[in-house]
């Protein structure tokens, strides 16, 4: 079946540094990738939609200059959290639509900013 | 209902028990209802996607029903097994095509005791 590989699974970084999260579609082409985050005891919330070859679209309240999205190929989308702060600590997960009835998700990235 | 709501938040059952959870969603602007099974440190696994009022889907011991007029879906697990322990997420999709995104509930965490 369709697989999305997400790395890293866990990262701890210092406040003020940047962190890059990668999502790769392994056996299908993903023209669109969805990026979600989940704070403790909350639901997965869509942050942004990345589109291959064009600018990402961001949900209301998500800073595009802080969460940089690059979708340069049909199999790779990256999310960079720039100048990370403790309040950015969260669980980030990507998903793509391989063409079947459901979405395929990565396994998520736990980001801790200290 | 403005959000996707799931109940109960958590559930503890004995092996062999049958159980069910509820997902309530806004009935306006509805396109599809997704159920996912999510084990810790793994990718959410798609269980069902349902679109039509009255839909019923089954996968082994797990089944789901959909009522789009009143805005709810039930997930049933017959004869729960320890390997069924996971968080079960439902999500509403509001429009079709790859640009659709999912609005998630907070999930129901199921623990099955041997």
PDB file of C-alpha atoms in Angstrom:
ATOM      1  CA  UNK A   1       0.000   0.000   0.000  1.00  0.00           C
ATOM      2  CA  UNK A   2       0.903   3.666  -0.156  1.00  0.00           C
ATOM      3  CA  UNK A   3       3.558   4.684   2.365  1.00  0.00           C
ATOM      4  CA  UNK A   4       4.692   8.066   3.636  1.00  0.00           C
ATOM      5  CA  UNK A   5       8.037   8.084   5.411  1.00  0.00           C
ATOM      6  CA  UNK A   6       8.569  10.872   7.948  1.00  0.00           C
ATOM      7  CA  UNK A   7      11.850  11.822   9.632  1.00  0.00           C
ATOM      8  CA  UNK A   8      12.992  12.436  12.251  1.00  0.00           C
ATOM      9  CA  UNK A   9      10.596  10.718  14.633  1.00  0.00           C
ATOM     10  CA  UNK A  10      11.869  12.709  17.568  1.00  0.00           C
ATOM     11  CA  UNK A  11      13.995  15.837  17.862  1.00  0.00           C
ATOM     12  CA  UNK A  12      15.141  18.024  20.698  1.00  0.00           C
ATOM     13  CA  UNK A  13      16.536  21.414  19.807  1.00  0.00           C
ATOM     14  CA  UNK A  14      17.624  24.572  21.540  1.00  0.00           C
ATOM     15  CA  UNK A  15      15.462  27.641  21.502  1.00  0.00           C
ATOM     16  CA  UNK A  16      16.289  29.861  18.539  1.00  0.00           C
ATOM     17  CA  UNK A  17      17.482  27.083  16.235  1.00  0.00           C
ATOM     18  CA  UNK A  18      15.693  25.688  13.200  1.00  0.00           C
ATOM     19  CA  UNK A  19      14.460  22.158  12.668  1.00  0.00           C
ATOM     20  CA  UNK A  20      13.617  20.454   9.396  1.00  0.00           C
ATOM     21  CA  UNK A  21      11.075  17.642   9.127  1.00  0.00           C
ATOM     22  CA  UNK A  22      10.886  15.553   5.959  1.00  0.00           C
ATOM     23  CA  UNK A  23       8.048  13.570   4.490  1.00  0.00           C
ATOM     24  CA  UNK A  24       8.571  11.309   1.509  1.00  0.00           C
ATOM     25  CA  UNK A  25       5.980   9.400  -0.447  1.00  0.00           C
ATOM     26  CA  UNK A  26       7.689   6.095  -1.156  1.00  0.00           C
ATOM     27  CA  UNK A  27       5.542   4.430  -3.772  1.00  0.00           C
ATOM     28  CA  UNK A  28       3.326   7.145  -5.173  1.00  0.00           C
ATOM     29  CA  UNK A  29       3.542  10.738  -6.276  1.00  0.00           C
ATOM     30  CA  UNK A  30       2.135  13.313  -3.917  1.00  0.00           C
ATOM     31  CA  UNK A  31       1.317  16.602  -5.586  1.00  0.00           C
ATOM     32  CA  UNK A  32      -0.169  17.728  -2.297  1.00  0.00           C
ATOM     33  CA  UNK A  33       0.969  17.071   1.258  1.00  0.00           C
ATOM     34  CA  UNK A  34      -0.903  18.097   4.392  1.00  0.00           C
ATOM     35  CA  UNK A  35       0.912  19.125   7.563  1.00  0.00           C
ATOM     36  CA  UNK A  36      -0.819  18.740  10.914  1.00  0.00           C
ATOM     37  CA  UNK A  37       0.231  19.340  14.488  1.00  0.00           C
ATOM     38  CA  UNK A  38      -1.166  18.056  17.726  1.00  0.00           C
ATOM     39  CA  UNK A  39      -0.774  19.674  21.124  1.00  0.00           C
ATOM     40  CA  UNK A  40      -1.290  17.544  24.257  1.00  0.00           C
ATOM     41  CA  UNK A  41      -4.879  16.383  24.721  1.00  0.00           C
ATOM     42  CA  UNK A  42      -5.924  18.141  21.531  1.00  0.00           C
ATOM     43  CA  UNK A  43      -6.921  16.895  18.106  1.00  0.00           C
ATOM     44  CA  UNK A  44      -4.751  16.899  15.022  1.00  0.00           C
ATOM     45  CA  UNK A  45      -5.055  20.344  13.473  1.00  0.00           C
ATOM     46  CA  UNK A  46      -4.209  21.192   9.895  1.00  0.00           C
ATOM     47  CA  UNK A  47      -1.398  23.749   9.679  1.00  0.00           C
ATOM     48  CA  UNK A  48      -0.757  23.999   5.978  1.00  0.00           C
ATOM     49  CA  UNK A  49      -1.131  22.349   2.614  1.00  0.00           C
ATOM     50  CA  UNK A  50       1.986  22.029   0.509  1.00  0.00           C
ATOM     51  CA  UNK A  51       1.697  21.924  -3.244  1.00  0.00           C
ATOM     52  CA  UNK A  52       4.409  20.635  -5.523  1.00  0.00           C
ATOM     53  CA  UNK A  53       5.945  23.443  -7.504  1.00  0.00           C
ATOM     54  CA  UNK A  54       3.924  26.235  -5.925  1.00  0.00           C
ATOM     55  CA  UNK A  55       3.483  28.057  -2.651  1.00  0.00           C
ATOM     56  CA  UNK A  56       1.987  26.361   0.339  1.00  0.00           C
ATOM     57  CA  UNK A  57      -1.324  27.510   1.742  1.00  0.00           C
ATOM     58  CA  UNK A  58      -1.487  28.111   5.475  1.00  0.00           C
ATOM     59  CA  UNK A  59      -4.398  27.843   7.867  1.00  0.00           C
ATOM     60  CA  UNK A  60      -5.487  30.877   9.793  1.00  0.00           C
ATOM     61  CA  UNK A  61      -3.174  31.647  12.673  1.00  0.00           C
ATOM     62  CA  UNK A  62      -0.197  29.700  11.314  1.00  0.00           C
ATOM     63  CA  UNK A  63       2.800  31.935  10.573  1.00  0.00           C
ATOM     64  CA  UNK A  64       4.155  31.185   7.127  1.00  0.00           C
ATOM     65  CA  UNK A  65       7.523  32.791   7.913  1.00  0.00           C
ATOM     66  CA  UNK A  66       7.947  30.565  10.928  1.00  0.00           C
ATOM     67  CA  UNK A  67       6.831  27.301   9.370  1.00  0.00           C
ATOM     68  CA  UNK A  68       8.561  27.125   6.023  1.00  0.00           C
ATOM     69  CA  UNK A  69       7.256  24.508   3.646  1.00  0.00           C
ATOM     70  CA  UNK A  70       9.067  23.284   0.579  1.00  0.00           C
ATOM     71  CA  UNK A  71       7.557  20.804  -1.860  1.00  0.00           C
ATOM     72  CA  UNK A  72      10.153  20.730  -4.593  1.00  0.00           C
ATOM     73  CA  UNK A  73       9.415  17.271  -5.955  1.00  0.00           C
ATOM     74  CA  UNK A  74       6.473  14.931  -6.271  1.00  0.00           C
ATOM     75  CA  UNK A  75       7.823  12.707  -3.511  1.00  0.00           C
ATOM     76  CA  UNK A  76       9.259  15.106  -0.930  1.00  0.00           C
ATOM     77  CA  UNK A  77       7.800  17.820   1.246  1.00  0.00           C
ATOM     78  CA  UNK A  78       9.681  19.475   4.094  1.00  0.00           C
ATOM     79  CA  UNK A  79       8.540  21.576   7.021  1.00  0.00           C
ATOM     80  CA  UNK A  80      11.139  23.792   8.678  1.00  0.00           C
ATOM     81  CA  UNK A  81      10.360  25.290  12.043  1.00  0.00           C
ATOM     82  CA  UNK A  82      12.498  28.423  12.123  1.00  0.00           C
ATOM     83  CA  UNK A  83      13.758  30.080  15.293  1.00  0.00           C
ATOM     84  CA  UNK A  84      11.966  27.483  17.354  1.00  0.00           C
ATOM     85  CA  UNK A  85      10.637  28.372  20.795  1.00  0.00           C
ATOM     86  CA  UNK A  86       9.306  26.170  23.583  1.00  0.00           C
ATOM     87  CA  UNK A  87       5.728  26.926  22.533  1.00  0.00           C
ATOM     88  CA  UNK A  88       6.486  25.240  19.194  1.00  0.00           C
ATOM     89  CA  UNK A  89       7.014  21.977  21.019  1.00  0.00           C
ATOM     90  CA  UNK A  90       4.384  19.691  19.566  1.00  0.00           C
ATOM     91  CA  UNK A  91       3.718  16.601  17.508  1.00  0.00           C
ATOM     92  CA  UNK A  92       3.929  17.230  13.760  1.00  0.00           C
ATOM     93  CA  UNK A  93       2.586  14.785  11.195  1.00  0.00           C
ATOM     94  CA  UNK A  94       2.171  14.821   7.432  1.00  0.00           C
ATOM     95  CA  UNK A  95      -0.305  13.114   5.165  1.00  0.00           C
ATOM     96  CA  UNK A  96      -0.882  12.673   1.464  1.00  0.00           C
ATOM     97  CA  UNK A  97      -3.660  11.462  -0.767  1.00  0.00           C
ATOM     98  CA  UNK A  98      -2.440   8.518  -2.863  1.00  0.00           C
ATOM     99  CA  UNK A  99      -5.624   8.371  -4.903  1.00  0.00           C
ATOM    100  CA  UNK A 100      -7.471   5.709  -2.973  1.00  0.00           C
ATOM    101  CA  UNK A 101     -10.320   6.300  -0.579  1.00  0.00           C
ATOM    102  CA  UNK A 102      -8.188   7.363   2.376  1.00  0.00           C
ATOM    103  CA  UNK A 103      -5.195   9.484   3.295  1.00  0.00           C
ATOM    104  CA  UNK A 104      -1.804   8.034   4.119  1.00  0.00           C
ATOM    105  CA  UNK A 105       0.056   9.448   7.088  1.00  0.00           C
ATOM    106  CA  UNK A 106       3.650   9.598   8.162  1.00  0.00           C
ATOM    107  CA  UNK A 107       4.509   8.359  11.635  1.00  0.00           C
ATOM    108  CA  UNK A 108       4.953  11.844  13.050  1.00  0.00           C
ATOM    109  CA  UNK A 109       7.705  13.921  14.632  1.00  0.00           C
ATOM    110  CA  UNK A 110       7.824  14.828  18.304  1.00  0.00           C
ATOM    111  CA  UNK A 111       9.536  18.208  18.586  1.00  0.00           C
ATOM    112  CA  UNK A 112      10.785  19.436  21.921  1.00  0.00           C
ATOM    113  CA  UNK A 113      12.324  22.895  22.123  1.00  0.00           C
ATOM    114  CA  UNK A 114      14.390  23.536  25.238  1.00  0.00           C
TER     115      UNK A 114
ATOM    116  CA  UNK B   1     -22.377  20.700  16.369  1.00  0.00           C
ATOM    117  CA  UNK B   2     -19.449  22.813  15.186  1.00  0.00           C
ATOM    118  CA  UNK B   3     -16.574  20.421  15.786  1.00  0.00           C
ATOM    119  CA  UNK B   4     -15.890  16.737  15.370  1.00  0.00           C
ATOM    120  CA  UNK B   5     -16.487  15.172  18.780  1.00  0.00           C
ATOM    121  CA  UNK B   6     -15.615  11.679  19.912  1.00  0.00           C
ATOM    122  CA  UNK B   7     -16.803   9.797  22.952  1.00  0.00           C
ATOM    123  CA  UNK B   8     -15.759   8.324  25.185  1.00  0.00           C
ATOM    124  CA  UNK B   9     -12.298   9.840  25.546  1.00  0.00           C
ATOM    125  CA  UNK B  10     -10.939   6.535  26.800  1.00  0.00           C
ATOM    126  CA  UNK B  11     -12.232   3.058  27.310  1.00  0.00           C
ATOM    127  CA  UNK B  12     -10.939   0.025  29.213  1.00  0.00           C
ATOM    128  CA  UNK B  13     -12.428  -3.353  28.346  1.00  0.00           C
ATOM    129  CA  UNK B  14     -11.637  -6.986  28.965  1.00  0.00           C
ATOM    130  CA  UNK B  15     -10.509  -9.286  26.198  1.00  0.00           C
ATOM    131  CA  UNK B  16     -13.569 -10.720  24.495  1.00  0.00           C
ATOM    132  CA  UNK B  17     -15.822  -7.754  25.253  1.00  0.00           C
ATOM    133  CA  UNK B  18     -17.540  -5.991  22.403  1.00  0.00           C
ATOM    134  CA  UNK B  19     -17.405  -2.229  22.405  1.00  0.00           C
ATOM    135  CA  UNK B  20     -18.400   0.820  20.436  1.00  0.00           C
ATOM    136  CA  UNK B  21     -17.479   4.491  20.180  1.00  0.00           C
ATOM    137  CA  UNK B  22     -19.237   7.544  18.812  1.00  0.00           C
ATOM    138  CA  UNK B  23     -18.155  10.271  16.434  1.00  0.00           C
ATOM    139  CA  UNK B  24     -20.367  13.343  16.060  1.00  0.00           C
ATOM    140  CA  UNK B  25     -19.761  15.832  13.284  1.00  0.00           C
ATOM    141  CA  UNK B  26     -21.338  18.885  11.670  1.00  0.00           C
ATOM    142  CA  UNK B  27     -23.768  17.587   9.066  1.00  0.00           C
ATOM    143  CA  UNK B  28     -23.463  20.671   6.867  1.00  0.00           C
ATOM    144  CA  UNK B  29     -20.782  20.711   4.161  1.00  0.00           C
ATOM    145  CA  UNK B  30     -20.203  17.005   4.645  1.00  0.00           C
ATOM    146  CA  UNK B  31     -18.251  14.999   2.080  1.00  0.00           C
ATOM    147  CA  UNK B  32     -16.842  11.948   3.859  1.00  0.00           C
ATOM    148  CA  UNK B  33     -16.175  10.483   7.270  1.00  0.00           C
ATOM    149  CA  UNK B  34     -12.888   8.699   7.962  1.00  0.00           C
ATOM    150  CA  UNK B  35     -11.966   6.309  10.751  1.00  0.00           C
ATOM    151  CA  UNK B  36      -8.325   5.670  11.639  1.00  0.00           C
ATOM    152  CA  UNK B  37      -6.632   3.329  14.068  1.00  0.00           C
ATOM    153  CA  UNK B  38      -3.478   4.820  15.618  1.00  0.00           C
ATOM    154  CA  UNK B  39      -0.974   2.893  17.636  1.00  0.00           C
ATOM    155  CA  UNK B  40       1.747   4.747  19.502  1.00  0.00           C
ATOM    156  CA  UNK B  41       4.850   5.498  17.396  1.00  0.00           C
ATOM    157  CA  UNK B  42       3.167   4.293  14.216  1.00  0.00           C
ATOM    158  CA  UNK B  43       1.305   5.941  11.359  1.00  0.00           C
ATOM    159  CA  UNK B  44      -2.461   6.204  11.642  1.00  0.00           C
ATOM    160  CA  UNK B  45      -3.977   3.292   9.748  1.00  0.00           C
ATOM    161  CA  UNK B  46      -7.028   3.968   7.610  1.00  0.00           C
ATOM    162  CA  UNK B  47      -9.973   1.769   8.620  1.00  0.00           C
ATOM    163  CA  UNK B  48     -12.973   3.142   6.753  1.00  0.00           C
ATOM    164  CA  UNK B  49     -14.087   5.984   4.569  1.00  0.00           C
ATOM    165  CA  UNK B  50     -17.824   6.491   4.347  1.00  0.00           C
ATOM    166  CA  UNK B  51     -19.743   9.003   2.283  1.00  0.00           C
ATOM    167  CA  UNK B  52     -23.395   8.006   2.045  1.00  0.00           C
ATOM    168  CA  UNK B  53     -26.060   8.220   4.700  1.00  0.00           C
ATOM    169  CA  UNK B  54     -26.720   4.717   5.975  1.00  0.00           C
ATOM    170  CA  UNK B  55     -23.318   3.405   4.895  1.00  0.00           C
ATOM    171  CA  UNK B  56     -22.088   0.402   6.829  1.00  0.00           C
ATOM    172  CA  UNK B  57     -18.555  -0.929   6.459  1.00  0.00           C
ATOM    173  CA  UNK B  58     -16.869  -3.951   7.962  1.00  0.00           C
ATOM    174  CA  UNK B  59     -13.254  -5.080   8.282  1.00  0.00           C
ATOM    175  CA  UNK B  60     -12.856  -8.282  10.253  1.00  0.00           C
ATOM    176  CA  UNK B  61     -14.210  -7.690  13.762  1.00  0.00           C
ATOM    177  CA  UNK B  62     -14.496  -3.933  13.240  1.00  0.00           C
ATOM    178  CA  UNK B  63     -17.474  -2.254  11.639  1.00  0.00           C
ATOM    179  CA  UNK B  64     -18.784   1.280  11.283  1.00  0.00           C
ATOM    180  CA  UNK B  65     -22.047   3.002  10.455  1.00  0.00           C
ATOM    181  CA  UNK B  66     -22.806   6.494   9.208  1.00  0.00           C
ATOM    182  CA  UNK B  67     -25.764   8.831   9.687  1.00  0.00           C
ATOM    183  CA  UNK B  68     -25.140  12.055   7.790  1.00  0.00           C
ATOM    184  CA  UNK B  69     -28.573  13.539   8.509  1.00  0.00           C
ATOM    185  CA  UNK B  70     -28.039  13.588  12.251  1.00  0.00           C
ATOM    186  CA  UNK B  71     -24.254  13.819  12.048  1.00  0.00           C
ATOM    187  CA  UNK B  72     -22.903  10.738  13.770  1.00  0.00           C
ATOM    188  CA  UNK B  73     -20.928   7.581  13.112  1.00  0.00           C
ATOM    189  CA  UNK B  74     -20.436   4.540  15.305  1.00  0.00           C
ATOM    190  CA  UNK B  75     -17.426   2.250  15.328  1.00  0.00           C
ATOM    191  CA  UNK B  76     -17.974  -1.251  16.701  1.00  0.00           C
ATOM    192  CA  UNK B  77     -15.384  -3.818  17.741  1.00  0.00           C
ATOM    193  CA  UNK B  78     -16.644  -7.327  18.308  1.00  0.00           C
ATOM    194  CA  UNK B  79     -14.748  -9.563  20.709  1.00  0.00           C
ATOM    195  CA  UNK B  80     -11.971  -7.086  21.556  1.00  0.00           C
ATOM    196  CA  UNK B  81      -8.413  -8.406  21.578  1.00  0.00           C
ATOM    197  CA  UNK B  82      -5.323  -6.871  23.231  1.00  0.00           C
ATOM    198  CA  UNK B  83      -3.992  -5.995  19.778  1.00  0.00           C
ATOM    199  CA  UNK B  84      -7.028  -3.754  19.279  1.00  0.00           C
ATOM    200  CA  UNK B  85      -5.559  -1.414  21.895  1.00  0.00           C
ATOM    201  CA  UNK B  86      -4.999   1.895  20.121  1.00  0.00           C
ATOM    202  CA  UNK B  87      -6.457   5.349  19.695  1.00  0.00           C
ATOM    203  CA  UNK B  88      -9.328   5.449  17.227  1.00  0.00           C
ATOM    204  CA  UNK B  89      -9.694   8.724  15.356  1.00  0.00           C
ATOM    205  CA  UNK B  90     -12.556   9.931  13.266  1.00  0.00           C
ATOM    206  CA  UNK B  91     -12.246  12.805  10.842  1.00  0.00           C
ATOM    207  CA  UNK B  92     -14.612  14.685   8.603  1.00  0.00           C
ATOM    208  CA  UNK B  93     -13.688  15.630   5.089  1.00  0.00           C
ATOM    209  CA  UNK B  94     -15.593  18.635   3.811  1.00  0.00           C
ATOM    210  CA  UNK B  95     -14.988  18.562   0.094  1.00  0.00           C
ATOM    211  CA  UNK B  96     -13.637  16.126  -2.435  1.00  0.00           C
ATOM    212  CA  UNK B  97     -10.428  15.880  -4.401  1.00  0.00           C
ATOM    213  CA  UNK B  98      -6.863  15.988  -3.235  1.00  0.00           C
ATOM    214  CA  UNK B  99      -7.260  19.460  -1.846  1.00  0.00           C
ATOM    215  CA  UNK B 100      -9.642  18.188   0.787  1.00  0.00           C
ATOM    216  CA  UNK B 101      -8.339  18.114   4.324  1.00  0.00           C
ATOM    217  CA  UNK B 102      -9.504  16.322   7.444  1.00  0.00           C
ATOM    218  CA  UNK B 103     -11.060  17.750  10.587  1.00  0.00           C
ATOM    219  CA  UNK B 104     -10.241  15.383  13.412  1.00  0.00           C
ATOM    220  CA  UNK B 105     -11.822  14.501  16.690  1.00  0.00           C
ATOM    221  CA  UNK B 106      -9.602  14.030  19.741  1.00  0.00           C
ATOM    222  CA  UNK B 107      -9.858  10.269  19.505  1.00  0.00           C
ATOM    223  CA  UNK B 108     -11.002   7.423  21.725  1.00  0.00           C
ATOM    224  CA  UNK B 109      -8.204   5.543  23.446  1.00  0.00           C
ATOM    225  CA  UNK B 110      -9.056   1.874  23.780  1.00  0.00           C
ATOM    226  CA  UNK B 111      -7.215  -0.432  26.170  1.00  0.00           C
ATOM    227  CA  UNK B 112      -8.019  -4.120  26.029  1.00  0.00           C
ATOM    228  CA  UNK B 113      -6.914  -6.090  29.050  1.00  0.00           C
ATOM    229  CA  UNK B 114      -5.996  -9.762  28.568  1.00  0.00           C
TER     230      UNK B 114
END
